[in-house]
XYZ file of C-alpha atoms in Angstrom:
666
model
C 11.359 40.920 8.380
C 9.562 39.657 5.585
C 6.894 40.746 3.904
C 3.203 40.779 3.022
C 4.422 39.339 -0.186
C 6.995 36.095 0.886
C 3.806 34.708 2.842
C 1.474 32.598 2.303
C -2.318 33.660 1.430
C -3.887 34.366 5.842
C -6.575 31.936 5.893
C -8.023 32.641 9.453
C -7.703 36.237 11.717
C -9.314 37.579 14.997
C -11.368 40.420 14.996
C -10.620 42.538 17.487
C -13.339 41.591 19.066
C -12.454 38.175 19.090
C -8.822 38.927 20.317
C -9.850 41.531 22.936
C -12.426 38.954 24.141
C -9.961 35.748 24.405
C -8.582 34.654 27.689
C -4.742 35.495 26.975
C -6.065 39.034 26.138
C -7.111 39.228 30.183
C -4.101 37.413 31.041
C -1.520 39.530 30.025
C -3.809 42.577 30.896
C -3.390 40.476 34.297
C 0.068 40.577 33.840
C 0.523 43.769 32.965
C -1.482 45.317 36.499
C -0.094 42.529 39.051
C 4.141 41.912 37.500
C 3.942 45.285 35.603
C 5.233 43.939 32.612
C 4.342 45.860 28.698
C 2.761 42.790 26.777
C 1.226 44.370 23.731
C 0.816 41.121 21.381
C 1.337 37.259 20.972
C 4.764 37.947 20.992
C 6.010 39.752 23.523
C 3.712 37.656 25.940
C 5.852 34.464 24.719
C 9.454 36.029 25.215
C 8.564 37.226 28.178
C 7.359 33.818 28.880
C 10.353 32.006 28.120
C 12.586 34.293 29.424
C 11.357 34.763 32.453
C 10.207 31.402 33.691
C 9.615 31.761 36.999
C 6.800 34.985 37.213
C 5.708 33.144 34.376
C 4.474 30.137 35.181
C 3.721 31.551 39.050
C 1.441 34.207 36.634
C -0.352 31.302 35.022
C -0.850 29.267 38.081
C -2.375 32.458 40.028
C -4.561 33.308 37.439
C -6.785 29.893 37.114
C -6.864 29.357 40.907
C -4.072 26.441 40.844
C -5.544 24.808 44.356
C -2.543 23.645 46.096
C 0.154 24.566 49.376
C 3.320 25.698 49.820
C 3.786 27.544 46.537
C 5.900 30.574 48.151
C 9.439 31.051 46.611
C 9.779 31.415 42.702
C 8.080 28.194 40.391
C 11.995 27.259 39.191
C 13.732 26.655 41.948
C 16.332 24.972 40.051
C 17.155 25.036 36.094
C 18.476 22.140 34.568
C 17.667 19.357 31.675
C 16.736 16.665 32.707
C 16.110 17.592 36.704
C 14.881 21.102 36.826
C 12.870 21.802 40.183
C 10.091 22.832 40.224
C 7.842 24.542 42.880
C 10.127 21.879 46.049
C 7.614 22.771 48.710
C 4.404 22.789 46.577
C 1.534 20.065 47.651
C -0.919 19.977 45.177
C -3.965 17.554 43.591
C -4.784 17.328 39.772
C -7.991 16.008 40.422
C -8.609 18.509 42.744
C -8.057 21.320 40.697
C -9.943 19.333 37.885
C -12.712 19.404 39.799
C -13.087 22.511 42.301
C -15.791 23.395 39.082
C -18.099 21.283 40.725
C -17.898 23.914 43.440
C -18.825 26.808 40.535
C -22.542 27.750 40.919
C -22.868 28.479 37.717
C -21.590 25.397 35.755
C -22.356 22.377 38.865
C -25.479 21.564 36.640
C -24.483 22.244 33.093
C -22.920 18.705 31.955
C -18.968 18.286 32.064
C -19.202 15.286 30.221
C -21.580 14.343 27.036
C -21.683 11.162 26.020
C -22.323 9.757 22.519
C -22.514 6.349 20.786
C -22.715 5.540 17.086
C -26.008 5.635 16.957
C -26.123 9.401 17.996
C -27.462 7.987 21.551
C -26.514 10.650 23.743
C -26.253 11.404 28.634
C -24.699 14.364 29.980
C -23.064 14.009 33.291
C -22.966 17.447 35.107
C -19.901 18.395 37.336
C -21.803 17.717 40.175
C -22.827 14.088 38.576
C -18.674 14.007 38.260
C -17.802 14.862 41.328
C -20.250 12.111 43.144
C -18.875 9.966 40.937
C -15.278 10.513 41.226
C -15.491 10.574 44.918
C -17.118 6.811 45.291
C -14.928 4.749 42.804
C -11.994 6.754 44.992
C -13.470 4.920 48.156
C -13.698 1.851 46.869
C -10.282 2.354 45.636
C -9.584 3.224 48.975
C -11.628 0.245 50.577
C -9.510 -2.031 48.725
C -6.035 -0.586 49.249
C -5.187 1.686 47.339
C -3.027 3.780 48.672
C -0.378 7.135 47.009
C 2.369 5.520 44.430
C -0.008 2.995 43.851
C -1.020 1.520 39.721
C -4.440 1.683 39.012
C -4.573 0.067 34.738
C -7.378 1.254 32.563
C -8.619 -0.831 29.850
C -11.552 1.013 28.288
C -12.335 2.912 24.905
C -12.744 6.658 25.093
C -15.859 6.741 27.695
C -16.422 8.607 30.753
C -16.016 5.847 33.165
C -12.269 6.425 31.411
C -12.215 9.853 32.764
C -13.775 8.686 36.170
C -11.283 6.029 36.635
C -8.786 8.868 36.049
C -9.765 11.434 38.643
C -10.314 8.730 41.079
C -7.270 7.669 41.210
C -5.112 10.649 40.860
C -7.263 11.950 44.072
C -5.779 9.326 45.595
C -2.291 9.249 44.731
C -2.379 6.537 42.949
C -0.359 6.315 39.235
C -2.945 6.025 36.923
C -2.399 3.772 32.796
C -4.782 3.583 29.895
C -4.897 1.468 27.293
C -7.420 0.808 24.070
C -9.049 -2.839 24.111
C -8.431 -2.664 21.261
C -4.774 -3.198 21.380
C -3.294 -6.523 21.198
C -2.913 -8.829 24.651
C 0.470 -8.857 24.611
C 1.064 -5.453 23.244
C -1.514 -5.053 26.620
C 1.029 -6.772 28.711
C 3.903 -5.763 27.810
C 3.358 -2.020 28.864
C 0.740 -3.214 32.151
C 3.701 -5.732 33.128
C 6.551 -3.204 33.926
C 4.047 -0.661 36.259
C 3.075 -3.783 38.708
C -0.437 -2.568 38.999
C -2.868 -3.578 41.487
C -5.891 -2.950 40.214
C -7.425 -3.279 36.630
C -10.258 -1.354 35.272
C -12.053 -3.069 31.795
C -15.011 -4.211 29.971
C -16.925 -6.636 28.398
C -16.467 -4.954 25.596
C -17.118 -2.224 22.943
C -19.096 -1.393 19.287
C -16.822 0.094 16.492
C -18.308 0.901 13.303
C -21.613 -1.214 13.909
C -20.305 -4.202 15.260
C -19.549 -5.499 18.709
C -16.111 -6.671 20.085
C -16.664 -8.642 23.417
C -13.864 -8.431 25.599
C -13.864 -10.561 28.724
C -11.628 -13.014 26.943
C -9.354 -10.659 26.344
C -9.968 -9.342 29.816
C -9.467 -12.243 31.323
C -5.595 -13.557 29.656
C -4.864 -9.601 30.405
C -5.555 -10.300 34.469
C -3.515 -13.855 34.230
C -0.248 -11.957 33.037
C -0.531 -9.188 35.734
C 0.510 -11.271 39.442
C 0.591 -7.822 40.903
C -3.512 -8.502 40.269
C -5.732 -7.732 43.507
C -9.063 -6.024 42.068
C -10.674 -6.053 39.238
C -13.387 -3.547 37.725
C -15.884 -4.257 35.219
C -17.721 -1.316 32.804
C -20.661 -2.938 31.171
C -21.326 -1.479 28.031
C -22.035 -4.815 25.575
C -24.480 -5.561 27.950
C -25.184 -4.005 31.126
C -27.614 -6.691 32.449
C -24.730 -9.107 32.143
C -25.048 -11.430 35.506
C -21.604 -12.050 37.358
C -21.563 -15.098 37.266
C -21.121 -15.067 33.431
C -17.857 -12.645 33.410
C -16.079 -15.246 34.770
C -13.224 -14.042 37.271
C -13.822 -12.217 40.249
C -14.796 -8.047 40.079
C -17.418 -5.834 41.053
C -18.953 -3.749 39.017
C -18.446 0.035 38.197
C -21.687 0.246 38.078
C -22.521 -0.481 41.498
C -19.667 0.786 42.899
C -20.477 4.684 41.940
C -24.371 4.804 41.871
C -24.528 6.539 45.378
C -22.488 9.745 45.107
C -19.738 10.458 47.663
C -17.792 13.745 48.277
C -14.383 13.271 47.036
C -11.720 14.117 49.021
C -8.035 14.947 47.659
C -4.733 13.824 48.771
C -2.179 17.051 47.650
C 1.054 15.628 46.930
C 4.396 16.761 45.664
C 4.592 18.832 42.463
C 6.521 16.056 40.757
C 4.523 13.380 42.081
C 3.442 10.879 39.806
C 0.172 11.312 38.010
C -0.057 8.733 34.922
C 2.212 7.058 32.502
C 1.979 7.656 29.004
C 3.819 4.269 26.675
C 5.320 5.851 23.513
C 3.719 3.942 20.215
C 6.978 1.604 20.406
C 7.459 0.689 16.709
C 10.541 -0.771 18.120
C 11.611 -2.816 21.151
C 9.727 -2.588 24.540
C 7.540 0.805 24.962
C 8.840 3.264 27.248
C 6.926 4.758 29.906
C 6.704 8.516 30.626
C 5.982 9.384 33.776
C 4.308 12.710 34.099
C 3.517 14.334 37.225
C 0.371 16.195 38.881
C 2.023 19.910 39.233
C 3.351 20.299 35.769
C 0.406 18.762 34.029
C -1.536 21.179 35.920
C 0.420 24.532 34.432
C 0.061 22.521 31.165
C -2.860 22.291 30.995
C -4.371 25.776 32.075
C -2.179 27.741 30.058
C -2.398 25.110 26.824
C -5.975 24.862 26.471
C -7.039 28.336 28.244
C -4.178 30.394 26.972
C -3.423 29.565 24.025
C -6.208 27.031 22.447
C -8.713 30.123 24.453
C -10.754 27.500 25.827
C -13.315 27.710 29.376
C -16.598 28.049 30.991
C -18.953 27.365 28.039
C -16.754 25.918 25.930
C -17.083 22.032 24.509
C -14.353 19.775 23.628
C -15.002 16.839 20.894
C -11.850 14.826 20.518
C -12.526 10.682 19.055
C -9.369 10.038 20.657
C -8.351 6.269 20.583
C -7.268 5.834 25.167
C -3.482 4.717 24.209
C -3.090 7.846 22.132
C -2.041 11.200 24.255
C -4.585 13.397 22.619
C -7.246 11.534 24.802
C -6.007 13.156 27.718
C -6.627 16.601 25.973
C -10.084 15.801 27.392
C -9.228 15.817 31.730
C -6.851 19.147 30.376
C -9.935 20.887 28.742
C -12.085 19.972 31.857
C -9.354 21.333 33.662
C -9.894 24.944 32.699
C -13.655 24.491 33.452
C -14.590 23.642 29.464
C -17.055 20.286 29.152
C -15.815 17.500 26.794
C -17.317 15.099 24.311
C -16.892 11.746 24.966
C -17.392 9.409 21.657
C -16.429 5.336 21.551
C -16.628 4.867 18.331
C -15.815 4.763 14.619
C -14.723 8.280 13.002
C -16.513 7.762 9.702
C -19.405 5.923 10.934
C -22.053 5.557 8.313
C -20.519 8.057 6.277
C -16.945 9.771 6.056
C -18.362 13.232 7.738
C -19.017 11.387 10.959
C -17.108 13.126 12.759
C -19.248 16.773 11.748
C -22.706 15.395 12.606
C -20.861 14.582 16.402
C -20.050 18.001 15.984
C -23.523 19.345 15.249
C -25.499 17.333 17.398
C -23.681 18.073 20.865
C -22.446 22.065 19.161
C -19.199 21.879 20.018
C -17.229 24.811 19.502
C -13.785 22.564 19.234
C -13.033 20.094 17.285
C -8.935 17.689 17.414
C -8.839 15.138 15.678
C -5.806 14.008 13.497
C -4.760 15.620 10.249
C -5.299 12.191 7.991
C -8.732 12.270 8.832
C -9.477 16.207 7.523
C -7.687 14.448 4.207
C -9.828 11.071 4.109
C -13.178 14.094 4.786
C -12.009 16.358 2.144
C -10.729 13.132 -0.930
C -14.196 11.541 -0.146
C -15.474 14.881 -1.586
C -18.183 15.544 1.180
C -19.472 18.966 2.414
C -20.044 19.356 5.944
C -20.769 23.176 6.169
C -23.359 22.291 3.639
C -25.121 19.099 5.243
C -24.389 20.094 9.368
C -25.033 22.825 11.635
C -21.499 24.061 12.653
C -22.559 27.642 13.975
C -21.071 26.885 16.899
C -17.790 25.467 15.769
C -14.860 28.276 16.457
C -11.953 26.260 16.525
C -10.247 23.206 15.109
C -6.877 21.783 15.912
C -5.344 18.990 13.913
C -2.371 17.198 14.780
C -0.931 13.968 14.878
C 0.514 15.116 11.120
C 1.598 17.402 8.674
C -1.138 19.182 7.436
C -1.572 19.499 3.813
C -2.482 22.924 2.278
C -4.889 21.405 0.059
C -6.613 19.843 2.961
C -6.230 23.243 5.188
C -8.057 25.180 2.013
C -10.839 22.629 2.159
C -11.432 23.238 5.977
C -12.245 26.939 4.603
C -13.996 26.076 1.750
C -16.365 23.345 2.714
C -16.113 23.239 6.396
C -16.592 26.907 7.608
C -14.651 29.766 5.904
C -13.727 32.064 9.492
C -13.167 28.981 11.478
C -9.780 28.664 13.715
C -8.313 26.392 12.177
C -4.593 25.591 13.368
C -1.732 22.801 13.381
C 0.169 21.655 16.475
C 2.762 19.815 16.358
C 3.906 18.063 20.123
C 4.239 14.515 21.394
C 3.174 12.138 24.015
C 6.925 13.041 25.726
C 5.569 16.272 27.343
C 1.944 15.594 26.694
C 1.265 18.728 25.338
C 2.686 20.937 22.435
C 5.705 23.020 21.385
C 4.713 24.518 18.709
C 1.023 25.665 17.304
C -1.918 28.031 17.477
C -2.823 31.490 19.303
C -5.746 33.689 19.313
C -4.260 36.441 18.541
C -2.322 36.631 15.145
C -3.290 35.465 12.011
C -3.064 31.768 10.443
C -1.131 31.644 7.418
C -1.874 28.591 4.759
C 0.324 25.418 5.943
C 2.674 27.476 8.460
C 1.524 26.806 12.491
C 0.964 30.023 13.737
C 4.128 30.002 16.108
C 5.813 28.914 19.018
C 3.242 28.025 22.683
C 3.139 29.703 25.125
C 6.797 28.795 27.829
C 8.433 26.540 25.035
C 11.791 28.321 23.922
C 11.646 26.892 21.094
C 14.056 26.928 17.797
C 15.082 25.270 14.635
C 18.926 24.136 14.932
C 21.680 23.686 12.450
C 24.325 19.913 12.391
C 26.423 23.187 14.388
C 23.743 23.656 17.236
C 23.650 27.400 15.348
C 19.387 29.355 16.036
C 18.346 28.808 12.407
C 15.152 30.713 10.391
C 14.198 29.844 6.462
C 16.515 26.626 6.763
C 15.249 23.044 7.906
C 16.610 22.076 11.173
C 16.443 20.032 14.435
C 12.773 21.077 17.013
C 15.131 21.925 20.211
C 13.857 23.165 23.459
C 16.484 25.022 25.403
C 14.759 26.059 28.350
C 12.664 23.773 30.666
C 8.899 23.044 30.821
C 6.761 21.927 33.800
C 5.891 19.013 31.265
C 8.325 17.784 30.842
C 8.767 14.189 31.822
C 9.277 13.609 36.236
C 11.271 10.088 34.893
C 10.948 7.010 32.808
C 9.004 4.224 34.378
C 12.055 1.731 35.545
C 14.727 4.222 34.217
C 16.636 4.548 37.792
C 19.965 6.146 36.713
C 17.772 7.935 34.138
C 20.477 6.869 31.196
C 17.103 6.113 29.002
C 15.465 9.533 29.085
C 19.070 10.997 28.875
C 19.429 9.495 25.748
C 15.924 9.979 24.471
C 16.369 13.783 24.358
C 19.744 15.456 25.694
C 22.624 13.553 23.496
C 22.564 15.991 20.931
C 22.587 19.332 22.477
C 23.618 18.148 26.310
C 21.324 20.242 28.219
C 18.647 20.976 25.647
C 15.772 18.946 24.491
C 15.923 17.615 21.137
C 12.824 16.076 20.075
C 13.637 14.420 16.915
C 11.461 16.691 13.958
C 12.564 18.809 11.610
C 11.131 22.266 11.253
C 11.892 25.383 9.907
C 10.805 28.709 11.954
C 9.766 31.345 8.661
C 10.822 34.671 8.470
C 7.696 36.106 9.826
C 7.422 34.088 13.101
C 5.392 31.103 12.244
C 7.026 27.399 11.207
C 6.676 24.742 8.929
C 6.968 20.947 10.165
C 8.666 18.109 7.841
C 8.554 14.950 9.697
C 10.524 13.379 11.880
C 13.970 14.380 11.585
C 15.652 10.143 12.170
C 13.364 9.495 9.080
C 14.415 12.544 6.821
C 15.406 11.700 3.561
C 18.921 13.029 2.476
C 19.919 12.953 -1.373
C 23.257 14.458 -2.313
C 23.263 15.989 1.401
C 20.436 17.868 0.872
C 17.704 16.923 3.710
C 13.880 16.483 2.722
C 11.653 16.150 5.026
C 9.118 13.297 4.000
C 6.206 15.564 4.704
C 6.549 16.831 1.660
C 6.787 14.715 -0.235
C 3.141 13.258 1.315
C 0.977 16.867 1.019
C 2.081 16.597 -2.557
C 0.475 13.257 -3.116
C -2.488 13.608 -0.938
C -3.041 16.169 -4.329
C -3.398 12.856 -6.535
C -7.162 11.683 -6.048
C -6.494 8.064 -6.671
C -3.813 7.796 -3.700
C -5.471 6.634 -0.458
C -2.358 7.037 1.458
C 1.661 6.776 0.767
C 4.818 6.071 2.805
C 8.341 7.233 1.240
C 12.039 5.961 2.910
C 15.579 6.782 2.108
C 17.579 3.803 2.100
C 21.593 4.547 2.597
C 23.373 1.472 0.039
C 26.420 -0.360 -0.330
C 29.104 2.281 -2.429
C 27.305 5.205 -1.529
C 24.050 4.455 -3.342
C 20.482 6.206 -2.407
C 17.312 4.234 -2.641
C 14.098 5.875 -1.854
C 10.649 4.338 -2.935
C 7.611 5.056 -2.342
C 5.047 3.295 -1.676
C 1.310 3.913 -2.081
C -2.211 2.726 -1.174
C -4.722 3.113 -3.596
C -8.741 3.706 -3.790
C -10.130 0.531 -4.138
C -10.607 -0.957 -7.412
C -7.542 1.642 -8.995
C -4.250 0.167 -10.517
C -0.474 1.868 -10.645
C -1.035 2.004 -13.940
C 2.699 3.818 -16.075
C 0.051 6.274 -16.752
C -1.050 6.691 -12.553
C 3.348 6.787 -11.845
C 3.926 9.508 -14.296
C 1.470 12.070 -11.780
C 2.456 11.353 -9.098
C 5.638 12.136 -9.772
C 5.191 14.695 -12.048
C 2.900 16.116 -9.100
C 5.841 15.328 -6.519
C 8.229 17.816 -8.984
C 5.721 20.357 -9.611
C 5.315 20.673 -5.728
C 8.305 20.329 -4.260
C 11.481 19.420 -6.279
C 13.048 17.391 -8.656
C 14.699 15.881 -5.694
C 11.848 14.852 -4.113
C 10.996 12.438 -7.180
C 11.059 9.005 -5.469
C 13.429 5.815 -7.674
C 10.254 4.054 -7.792
C 6.252 4.215 -7.050
C 5.499 1.048 -5.443
C 1.550 -0.677 -5.030
C 1.020 -1.617 -1.527
C -2.524 -3.155 -0.245
C -2.339 -1.554 3.422
C -0.201 0.756 5.130
C 0.917 0.103 8.758
C 0.206 1.987 11.626
C 0.387 2.664 15.265
C -2.670 2.971 17.267
C -2.526 6.595 16.994
C -2.419 6.422 13.482
C 1.234 7.442 12.362
C 3.431 5.506 10.126
C 5.722 3.644 11.205
C 8.632 4.951 8.485
C 11.713 4.183 10.708
C 11.077 0.643 11.478
C 10.799 0.401 7.171
C 13.585 1.797 6.887
C 15.123 -0.764 8.977
C 13.951 -3.728 6.980
C 15.280 -2.339 3.669
C 18.800 -1.782 5.631
C 18.074 -5.276 6.093
C 17.658 -5.755 10.139
C 15.592 -8.639 11.635
C 11.989 -8.304 11.378
C 11.623 -8.948 15.011
C 14.097 -6.325 15.699
C 12.614 -3.574 14.273
C 8.766 -4.543 14.331
C 6.478 -4.415 17.501
C 3.713 -5.859 15.864
C 1.533 -4.859 19.244
C 2.159 -1.831 19.024
C -0.005 -1.662 15.269
C -3.853 -1.100 14.461
C -3.351 -3.485 11.753
C -0.562 -5.725 12.352
C -0.673 -7.539 9.368
C 0.119 -5.361 6.775
C 3.736 -5.533 7.746
C 4.225 -8.447 6.277
C 4.168 -7.244 2.371
C 6.539 -4.619 3.443
C 8.781 -7.462 4.902
C 8.432 -9.556 1.264
C 9.681 -6.703 -0.408
C 12.249 -5.555 1.645
C 13.743 -8.943 1.145
C 13.401 -8.645 -2.084
C 15.572 -5.503 -2.873
C 17.953 -7.211 -0.642
C 18.108 -10.117 -3.189
C 18.132 -7.767 -6.386
C 20.858 -5.514 -5.294
């Protein structure tokens, strides 16, 4: 066991009152009474959660009062990966379990959704109103022939109508999928054509960063590319008074459909009935559709949001997530535990870099989920959110998407709120949840993820498959989770699914991330294992270099790759985007490399520092290290780049040319 001297500083620690008053503490006391287990602290409840899977997950179901039938027998009837069988006789509905809160007299008339726009306009939708709109849309979908298993596709921004569409589809047993309207027509069709949807829900446009983006032509092209489509519903956001004859295609108006409340009707379905299809970022090849089930997501939502994140009635959750990113789905997951949510379709930096903190103050949100990149952006902008905004209601911040640099971690406590529970989580679209992250009972150490999430038997493994502590290893999960995918769409024999997670260590899930489990039980995430740098046989995480470079104020963003060359050579360039007006001088290059050396090691220092005008990122804001590496290895751009998956597809042209120039010099 490590000593206090071995650990970084504590950045947050729950007070005894906070720990005792958490929902997790209440669950532990409840489980002790019901199941005779001894659960004195977080590590004990985690150990129980991964050694007695059936007992733990059935306790989650009972504690949160999940509605359904046929829950008799063990929760985990057959343990294997892939192919674990959960609750084989159960029938339930995800939407029913969300909207049960509308029947709670203490919640019925409070906002379930707080919708805000860039200019600060706010509209509240109560739990009762949400249920009525879901019921009305579901009745309309049934009237036009939608049945369980049919696909309903949406091209919508982060607005209440998207949540209504998801819940209405789920209430019937239709399979939901959503894409952001800023995704190109071809990238959208690459996803939707696979699913053969019968209904499309789209918008006439959206506003972002003060600019209007009409989308009727965009939507018409998508409709034309979907031969299975039978019905279109239009959400009018740019022009609520837009006449039907000016739309240009047959449709129903979403406002008219949901104008009169209808009590929702729910079809109870098998535990693994498909709920939604999420798509991988798809930087190479066709995007793969990841199918999650009603039961798995209901259990994961209650456990993750209710126990690990300590959310529930009285809380307000805010995340400015693009709807093409799985983090958007955490909105309905928080609704599942009775928390309210904020929808916001605008720019996170509209008007000023700390605009999201303005939204937090204006809504009174208690939890803020965001990408690590946004917090670093705010830090580099020199803003002072805690001074400029009333953040008294804010009690927790969840950082995700990429590792959070230590300097940014400290900045949050210095400039946002000293006693905010700042946690960094790592998970994925694959499980629509997390593997490692926060809990309300243990302290947070600077730069460390608090620990494994409940129900996740996670460890770091070396190349021999041995669990290691204090050294870098693969993130491996050794026992099933209910939110592991039901399947990949169109993967009839399961070969793509097995190949994605179960080939490295058969029978165990390998996520493709490098992590270190600390001696104190926390974790450090180093980045993707398949993009890991390997110099002289030593594995280096790209995240460690990014954390160091983030301390150089002239650098806006960076990307590092390692390229194996003929004759055993190894080339490791660092690409940097600089602040406007800055140029990469010899002095700045030296400061960058000196900072990397001082913060990491001499091995981490790149062979070259190269200025690039723009960094290519996916719609989820993630760097595309692997495709860029493959360009430098000599692969053809069309084989390794899916431009439709990128938020800024033109940015890769510079890298294509740079890779070609490098190969010509070699």
